[in-house]
PDB file of C-alpha atoms in Angstrom:
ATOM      1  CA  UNK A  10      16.526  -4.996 -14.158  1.00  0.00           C
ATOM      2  CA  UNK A  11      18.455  -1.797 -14.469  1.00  0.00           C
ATOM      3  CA  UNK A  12      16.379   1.478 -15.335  1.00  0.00           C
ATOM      4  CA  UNK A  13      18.067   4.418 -16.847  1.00  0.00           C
ATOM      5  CA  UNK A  14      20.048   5.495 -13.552  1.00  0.00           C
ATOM      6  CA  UNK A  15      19.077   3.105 -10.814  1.00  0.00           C
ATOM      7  CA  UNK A  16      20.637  -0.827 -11.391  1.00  0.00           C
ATOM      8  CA  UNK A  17      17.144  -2.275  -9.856  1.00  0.00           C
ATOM      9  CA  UNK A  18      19.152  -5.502  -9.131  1.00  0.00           C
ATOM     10  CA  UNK A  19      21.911  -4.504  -7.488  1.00  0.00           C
ATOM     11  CA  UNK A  20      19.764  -2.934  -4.876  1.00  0.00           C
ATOM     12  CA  UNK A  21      17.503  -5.939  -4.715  1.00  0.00           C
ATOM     13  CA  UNK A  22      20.827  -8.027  -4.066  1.00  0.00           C
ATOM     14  CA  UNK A  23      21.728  -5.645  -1.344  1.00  0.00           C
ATOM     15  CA  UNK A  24      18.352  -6.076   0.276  1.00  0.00           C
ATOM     16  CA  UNK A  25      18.581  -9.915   0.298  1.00  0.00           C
ATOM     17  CA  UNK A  26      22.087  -9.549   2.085  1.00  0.00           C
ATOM     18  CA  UNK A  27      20.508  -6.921   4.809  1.00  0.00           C
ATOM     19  CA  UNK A  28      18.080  -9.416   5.467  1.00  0.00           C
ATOM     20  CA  UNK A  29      20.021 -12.679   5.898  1.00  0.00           C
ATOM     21  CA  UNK A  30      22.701 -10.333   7.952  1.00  0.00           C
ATOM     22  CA  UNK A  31      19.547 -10.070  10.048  1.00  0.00           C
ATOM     23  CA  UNK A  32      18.624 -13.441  10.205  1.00  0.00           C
ATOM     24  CA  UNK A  33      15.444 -13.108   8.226  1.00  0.00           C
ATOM     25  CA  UNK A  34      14.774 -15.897   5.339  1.00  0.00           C
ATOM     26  CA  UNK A  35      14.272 -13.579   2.282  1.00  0.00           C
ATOM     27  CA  UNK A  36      12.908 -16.717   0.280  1.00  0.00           C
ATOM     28  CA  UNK A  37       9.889 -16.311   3.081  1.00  0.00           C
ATOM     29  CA  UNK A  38       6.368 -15.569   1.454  1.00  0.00           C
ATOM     30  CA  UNK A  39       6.089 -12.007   3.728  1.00  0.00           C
ATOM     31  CA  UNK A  40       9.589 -10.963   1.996  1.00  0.00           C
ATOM     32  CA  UNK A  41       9.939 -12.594  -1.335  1.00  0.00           C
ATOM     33  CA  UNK A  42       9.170  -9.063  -3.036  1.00  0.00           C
ATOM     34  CA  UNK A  43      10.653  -6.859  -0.239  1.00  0.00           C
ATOM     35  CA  UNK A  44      13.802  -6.839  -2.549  1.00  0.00           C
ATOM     36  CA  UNK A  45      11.907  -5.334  -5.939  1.00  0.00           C
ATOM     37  CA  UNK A  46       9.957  -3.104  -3.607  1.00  0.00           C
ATOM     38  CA  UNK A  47      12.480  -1.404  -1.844  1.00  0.00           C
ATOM     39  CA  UNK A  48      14.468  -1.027  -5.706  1.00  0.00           C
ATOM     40  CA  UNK A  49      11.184   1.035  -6.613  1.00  0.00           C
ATOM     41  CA  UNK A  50      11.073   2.998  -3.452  1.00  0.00           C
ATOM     42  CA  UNK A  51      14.728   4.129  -3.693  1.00  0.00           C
ATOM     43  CA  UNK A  52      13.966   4.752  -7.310  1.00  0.00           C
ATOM     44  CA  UNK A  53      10.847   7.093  -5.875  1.00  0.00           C
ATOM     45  CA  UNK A  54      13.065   8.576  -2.558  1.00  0.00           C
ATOM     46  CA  UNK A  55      15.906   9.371  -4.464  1.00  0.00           C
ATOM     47  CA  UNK A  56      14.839  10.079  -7.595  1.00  0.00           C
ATOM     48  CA  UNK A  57      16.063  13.946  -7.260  1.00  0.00           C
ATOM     49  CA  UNK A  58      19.403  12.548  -7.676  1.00  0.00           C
ATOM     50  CA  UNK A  59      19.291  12.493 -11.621  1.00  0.00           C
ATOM     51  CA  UNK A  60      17.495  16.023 -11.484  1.00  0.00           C
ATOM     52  CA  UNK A  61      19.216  19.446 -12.514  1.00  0.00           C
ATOM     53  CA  UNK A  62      17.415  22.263 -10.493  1.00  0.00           C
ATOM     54  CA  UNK A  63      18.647  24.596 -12.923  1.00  0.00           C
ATOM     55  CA  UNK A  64      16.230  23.531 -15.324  1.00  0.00           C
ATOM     56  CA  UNK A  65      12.749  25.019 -13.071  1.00  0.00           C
ATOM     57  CA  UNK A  66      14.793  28.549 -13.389  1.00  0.00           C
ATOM     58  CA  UNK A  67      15.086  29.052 -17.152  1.00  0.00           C
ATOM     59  CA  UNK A  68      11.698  30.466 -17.098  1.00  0.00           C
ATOM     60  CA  UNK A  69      10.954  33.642 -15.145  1.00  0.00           C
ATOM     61  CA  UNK A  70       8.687  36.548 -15.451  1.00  0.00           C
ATOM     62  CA  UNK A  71       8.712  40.234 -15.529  1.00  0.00           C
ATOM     63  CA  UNK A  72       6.687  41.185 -12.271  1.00  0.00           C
ATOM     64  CA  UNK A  73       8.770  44.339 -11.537  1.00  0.00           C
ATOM     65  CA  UNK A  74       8.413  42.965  -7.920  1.00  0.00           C
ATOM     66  CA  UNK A  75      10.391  44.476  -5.753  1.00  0.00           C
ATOM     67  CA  UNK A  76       8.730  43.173  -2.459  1.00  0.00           C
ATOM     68  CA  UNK A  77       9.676  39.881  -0.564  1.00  0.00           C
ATOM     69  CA  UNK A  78       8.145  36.573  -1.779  1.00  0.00           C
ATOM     70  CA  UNK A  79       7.667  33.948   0.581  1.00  0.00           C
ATOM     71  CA  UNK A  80       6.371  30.321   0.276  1.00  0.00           C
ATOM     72  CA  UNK A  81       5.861  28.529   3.679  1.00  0.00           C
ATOM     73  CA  UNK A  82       4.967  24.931   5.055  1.00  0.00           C
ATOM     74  CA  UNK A  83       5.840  22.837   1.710  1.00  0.00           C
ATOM     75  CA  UNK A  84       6.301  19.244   3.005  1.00  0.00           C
ATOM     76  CA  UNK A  85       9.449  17.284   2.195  1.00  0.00           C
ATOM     77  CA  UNK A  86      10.256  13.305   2.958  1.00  0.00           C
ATOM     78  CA  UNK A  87      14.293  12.780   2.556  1.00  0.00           C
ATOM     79  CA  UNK A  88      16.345  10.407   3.652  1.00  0.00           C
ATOM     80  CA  UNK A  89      19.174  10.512   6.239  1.00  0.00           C
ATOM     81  CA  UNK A  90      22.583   9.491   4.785  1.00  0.00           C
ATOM     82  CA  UNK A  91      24.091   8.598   7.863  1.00  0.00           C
ATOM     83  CA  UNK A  92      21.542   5.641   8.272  1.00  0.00           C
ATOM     84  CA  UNK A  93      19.176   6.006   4.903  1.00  0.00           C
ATOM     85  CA  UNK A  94      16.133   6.213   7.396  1.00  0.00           C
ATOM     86  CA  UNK A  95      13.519   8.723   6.398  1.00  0.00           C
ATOM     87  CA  UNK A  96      13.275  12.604   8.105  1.00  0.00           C
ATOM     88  CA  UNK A  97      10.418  15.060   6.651  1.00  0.00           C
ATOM     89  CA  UNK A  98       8.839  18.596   7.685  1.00  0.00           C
ATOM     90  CA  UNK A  99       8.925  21.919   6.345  1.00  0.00           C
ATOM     91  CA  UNK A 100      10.446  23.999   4.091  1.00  0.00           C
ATOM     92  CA  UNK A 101       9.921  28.083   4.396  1.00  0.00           C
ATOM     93  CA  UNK A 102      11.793  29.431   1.182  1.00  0.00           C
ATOM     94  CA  UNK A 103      11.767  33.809   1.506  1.00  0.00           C
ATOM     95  CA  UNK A 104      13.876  35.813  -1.552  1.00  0.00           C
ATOM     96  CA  UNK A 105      13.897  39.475  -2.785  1.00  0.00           C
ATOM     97  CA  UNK A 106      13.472  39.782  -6.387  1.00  0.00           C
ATOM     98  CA  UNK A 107      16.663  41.105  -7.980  1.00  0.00           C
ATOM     99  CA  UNK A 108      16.818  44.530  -9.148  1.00  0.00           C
ATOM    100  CA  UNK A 109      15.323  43.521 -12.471  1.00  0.00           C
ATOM    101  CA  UNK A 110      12.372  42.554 -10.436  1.00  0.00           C
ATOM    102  CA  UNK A 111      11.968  39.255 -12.061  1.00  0.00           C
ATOM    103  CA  UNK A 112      10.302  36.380 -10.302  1.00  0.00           C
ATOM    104  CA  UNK A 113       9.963  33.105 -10.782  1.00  0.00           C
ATOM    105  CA  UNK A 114       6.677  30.251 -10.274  1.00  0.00           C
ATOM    106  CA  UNK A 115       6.013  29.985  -7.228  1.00  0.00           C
ATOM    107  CA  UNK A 116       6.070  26.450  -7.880  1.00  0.00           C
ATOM    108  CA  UNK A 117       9.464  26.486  -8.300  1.00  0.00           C
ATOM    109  CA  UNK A 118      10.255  27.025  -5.053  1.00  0.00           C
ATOM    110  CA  UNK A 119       8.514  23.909  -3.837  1.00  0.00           C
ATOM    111  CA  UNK A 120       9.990  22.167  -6.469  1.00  0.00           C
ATOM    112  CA  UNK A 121      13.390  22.941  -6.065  1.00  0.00           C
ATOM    113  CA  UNK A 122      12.595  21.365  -2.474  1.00  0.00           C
ATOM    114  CA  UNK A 123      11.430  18.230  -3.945  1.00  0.00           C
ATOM    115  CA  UNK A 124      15.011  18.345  -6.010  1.00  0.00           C
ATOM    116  CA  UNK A 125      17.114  18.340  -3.338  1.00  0.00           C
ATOM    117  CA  UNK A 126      14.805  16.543  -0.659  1.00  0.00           C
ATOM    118  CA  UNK A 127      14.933  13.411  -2.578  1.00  0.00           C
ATOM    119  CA  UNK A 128      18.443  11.979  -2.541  1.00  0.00           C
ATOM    120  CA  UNK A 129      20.508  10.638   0.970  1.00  0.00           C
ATOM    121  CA  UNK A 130      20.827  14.220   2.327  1.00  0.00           C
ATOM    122  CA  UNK A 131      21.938  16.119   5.719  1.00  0.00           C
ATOM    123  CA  UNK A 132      19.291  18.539   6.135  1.00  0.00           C
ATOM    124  CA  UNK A 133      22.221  21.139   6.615  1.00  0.00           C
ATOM    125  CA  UNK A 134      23.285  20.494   3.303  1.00  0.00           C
ATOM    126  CA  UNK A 135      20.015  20.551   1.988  1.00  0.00           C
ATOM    127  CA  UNK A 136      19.037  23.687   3.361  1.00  0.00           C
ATOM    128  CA  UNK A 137      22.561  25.354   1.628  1.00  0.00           C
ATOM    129  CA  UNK A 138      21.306  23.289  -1.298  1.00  0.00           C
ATOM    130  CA  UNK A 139      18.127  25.331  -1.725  1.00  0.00           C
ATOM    131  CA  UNK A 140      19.421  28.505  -1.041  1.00  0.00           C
ATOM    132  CA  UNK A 141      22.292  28.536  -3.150  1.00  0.00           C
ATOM    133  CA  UNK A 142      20.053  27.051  -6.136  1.00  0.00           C
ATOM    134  CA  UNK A 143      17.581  29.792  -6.056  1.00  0.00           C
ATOM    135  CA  UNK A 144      20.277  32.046  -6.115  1.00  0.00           C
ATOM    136  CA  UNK A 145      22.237  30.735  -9.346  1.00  0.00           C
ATOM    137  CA  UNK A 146      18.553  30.166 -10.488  1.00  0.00           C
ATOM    138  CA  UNK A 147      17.484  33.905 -10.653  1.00  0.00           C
ATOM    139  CA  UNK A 148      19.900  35.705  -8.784  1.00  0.00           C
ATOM    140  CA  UNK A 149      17.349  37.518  -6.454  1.00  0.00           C
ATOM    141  CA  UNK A 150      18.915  40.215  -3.902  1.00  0.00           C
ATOM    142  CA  UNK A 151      18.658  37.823  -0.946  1.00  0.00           C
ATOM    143  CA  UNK A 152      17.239  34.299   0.034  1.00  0.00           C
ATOM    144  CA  UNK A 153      15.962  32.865   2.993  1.00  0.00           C
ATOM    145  CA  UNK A 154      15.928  29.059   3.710  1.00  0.00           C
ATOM    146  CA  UNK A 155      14.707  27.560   7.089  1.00  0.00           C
ATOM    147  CA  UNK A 156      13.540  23.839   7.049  1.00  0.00           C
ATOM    148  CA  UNK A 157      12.244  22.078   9.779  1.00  0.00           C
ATOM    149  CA  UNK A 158      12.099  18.079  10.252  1.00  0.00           C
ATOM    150  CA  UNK A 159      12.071  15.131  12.554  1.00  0.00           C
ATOM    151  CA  UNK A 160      14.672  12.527  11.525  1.00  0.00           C
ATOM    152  CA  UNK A 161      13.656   9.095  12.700  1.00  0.00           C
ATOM    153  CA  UNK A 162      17.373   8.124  12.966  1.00  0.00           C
ATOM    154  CA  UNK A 163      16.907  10.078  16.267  1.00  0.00           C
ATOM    155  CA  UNK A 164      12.961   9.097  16.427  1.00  0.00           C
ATOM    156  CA  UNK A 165      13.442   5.073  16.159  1.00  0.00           C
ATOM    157  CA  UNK A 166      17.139   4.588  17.270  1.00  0.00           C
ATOM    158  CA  UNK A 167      19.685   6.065  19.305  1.00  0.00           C
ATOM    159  CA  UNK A 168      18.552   8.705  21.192  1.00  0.00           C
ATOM    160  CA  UNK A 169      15.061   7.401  20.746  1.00  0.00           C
ATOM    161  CA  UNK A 170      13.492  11.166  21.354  1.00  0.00           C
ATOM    162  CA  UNK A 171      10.124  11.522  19.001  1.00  0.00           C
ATOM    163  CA  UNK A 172       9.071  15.011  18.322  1.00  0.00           C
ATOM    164  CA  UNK A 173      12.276  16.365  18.439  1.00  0.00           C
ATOM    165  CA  UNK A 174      12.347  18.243  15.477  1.00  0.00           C
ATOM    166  CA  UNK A 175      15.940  20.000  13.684  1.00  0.00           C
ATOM    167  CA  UNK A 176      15.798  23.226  12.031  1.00  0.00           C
ATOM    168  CA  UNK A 177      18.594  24.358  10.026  1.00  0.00           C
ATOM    169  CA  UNK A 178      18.320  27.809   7.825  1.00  0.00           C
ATOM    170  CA  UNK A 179      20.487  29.520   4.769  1.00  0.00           C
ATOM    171  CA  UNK A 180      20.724  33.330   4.522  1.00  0.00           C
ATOM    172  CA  UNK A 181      21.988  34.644   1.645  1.00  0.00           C
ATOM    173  CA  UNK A 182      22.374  38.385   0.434  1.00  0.00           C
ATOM    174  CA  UNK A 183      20.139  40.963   1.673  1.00  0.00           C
ATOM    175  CA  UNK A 184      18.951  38.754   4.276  1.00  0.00           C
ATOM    176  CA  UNK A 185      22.518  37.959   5.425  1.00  0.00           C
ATOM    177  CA  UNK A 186      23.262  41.836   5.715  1.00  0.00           C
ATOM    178  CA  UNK A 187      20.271  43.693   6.778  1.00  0.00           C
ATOM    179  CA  UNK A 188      19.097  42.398  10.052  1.00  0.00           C
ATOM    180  CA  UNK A 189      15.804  44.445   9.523  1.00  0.00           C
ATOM    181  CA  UNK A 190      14.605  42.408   6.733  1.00  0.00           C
ATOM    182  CA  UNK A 191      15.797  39.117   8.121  1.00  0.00           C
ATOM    183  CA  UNK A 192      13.661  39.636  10.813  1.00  0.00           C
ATOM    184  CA  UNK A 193      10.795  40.531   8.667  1.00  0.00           C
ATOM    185  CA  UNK A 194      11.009  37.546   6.792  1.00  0.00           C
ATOM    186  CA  UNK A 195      11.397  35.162   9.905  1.00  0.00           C
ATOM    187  CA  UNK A 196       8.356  37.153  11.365  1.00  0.00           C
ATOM    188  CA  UNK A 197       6.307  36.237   8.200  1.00  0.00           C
ATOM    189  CA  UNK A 198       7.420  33.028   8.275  1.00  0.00           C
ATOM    190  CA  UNK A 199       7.017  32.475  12.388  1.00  0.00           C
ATOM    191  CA  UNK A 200       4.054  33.939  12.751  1.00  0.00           C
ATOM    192  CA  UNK A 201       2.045  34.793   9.646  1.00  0.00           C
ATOM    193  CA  UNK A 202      -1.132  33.493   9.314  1.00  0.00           C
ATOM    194  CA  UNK A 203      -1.346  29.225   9.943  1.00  0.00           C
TER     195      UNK A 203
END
């Protein structure tokens, strides 16, 4: 059954293949649903794909703020596109109000995460992703993006090194330019209060 963006049964179809390329019996009782379940959980992971981020940004609010605002530690789950196994951490999100000194939710920022997180991703990208959408999103004076995560690509195969954990980071504006207030905000977010 095909939903509104995600065709349920190709994906189911695509499953049964993977697992007879495996040598599993997908008719077996343990896997007869494995199919439909992994169509709802791709529906779930990569549901950000049919999301516009622009959307959490048409509402802001006059705070005449003019100081940094920083949201730290919001949890993401995405999956890698090289081998659509799962990689998850942290998201710190810093910007500087624009000279309007509008700001947005707070929420926003977490949910402009969630956007991006869930579709097949490179966390490089993802970071960029974040930082770039805040920026057409309420075009603050600067943004800050660092995200850290374990990728089990490198966790379960390959490499096979658990723990090891990536951390990629977008600068944009007056954090690209002032190396004073970079550091402030990677201060705040390194070693604020855990």
């Amino acid at each position: 059954m095909a939903t509104e963006h995600m065709d349920h049964e190709k994906i189911e179809q695509g499953v049964r293949l993977i697992l007879e390329g495996m040598g599993e019996d997908p008719t077996r009782e343990g896997l007869l649903e494995t199919p439909a379940r992994v169509a709802r959980a791709m529906e779930e992971c990569c549901g950000g794909l049919y999301q516009d981020p622009a959307e959490l940004f048409k509402v802001s609010f006059d705070a005449q703020c003019r100081e940094m605002v920083i949201v730290r530690d919001i949890p993401f789950f995405s999956l890698c596109e090289h081998h659509l196994l799962p990689f998850f951490g942290v998201a710190h999100v810093a910007y500087l109000p624009g000279a309007d000194g509008r700001v947005c939710g707070i929420s926003k920022l977490a949910r402009v995460v969630e956007i991006y997180a869930r579709r097949p991703q490179l966390q490089e990208r993802l970071t960029r992703q974040v930082a770039d959408a805040i920026v057409n999103g309420i075009h603050p004076q600067g943004v800050l993006v660092v995200m850290e995560a374990e990728h089990l690509c490198m966790t379960m195969r390959g490499v096979k090194k658990p723990g090891a954990r990536t951390t990629t980071t977008a600068v944009r504006g007056a954090f690209e330019h002032h190396d004073a207030t970079r550091a402030e905000a990677m201060s705040l977010i390194f070693n604020g209060t855990r």
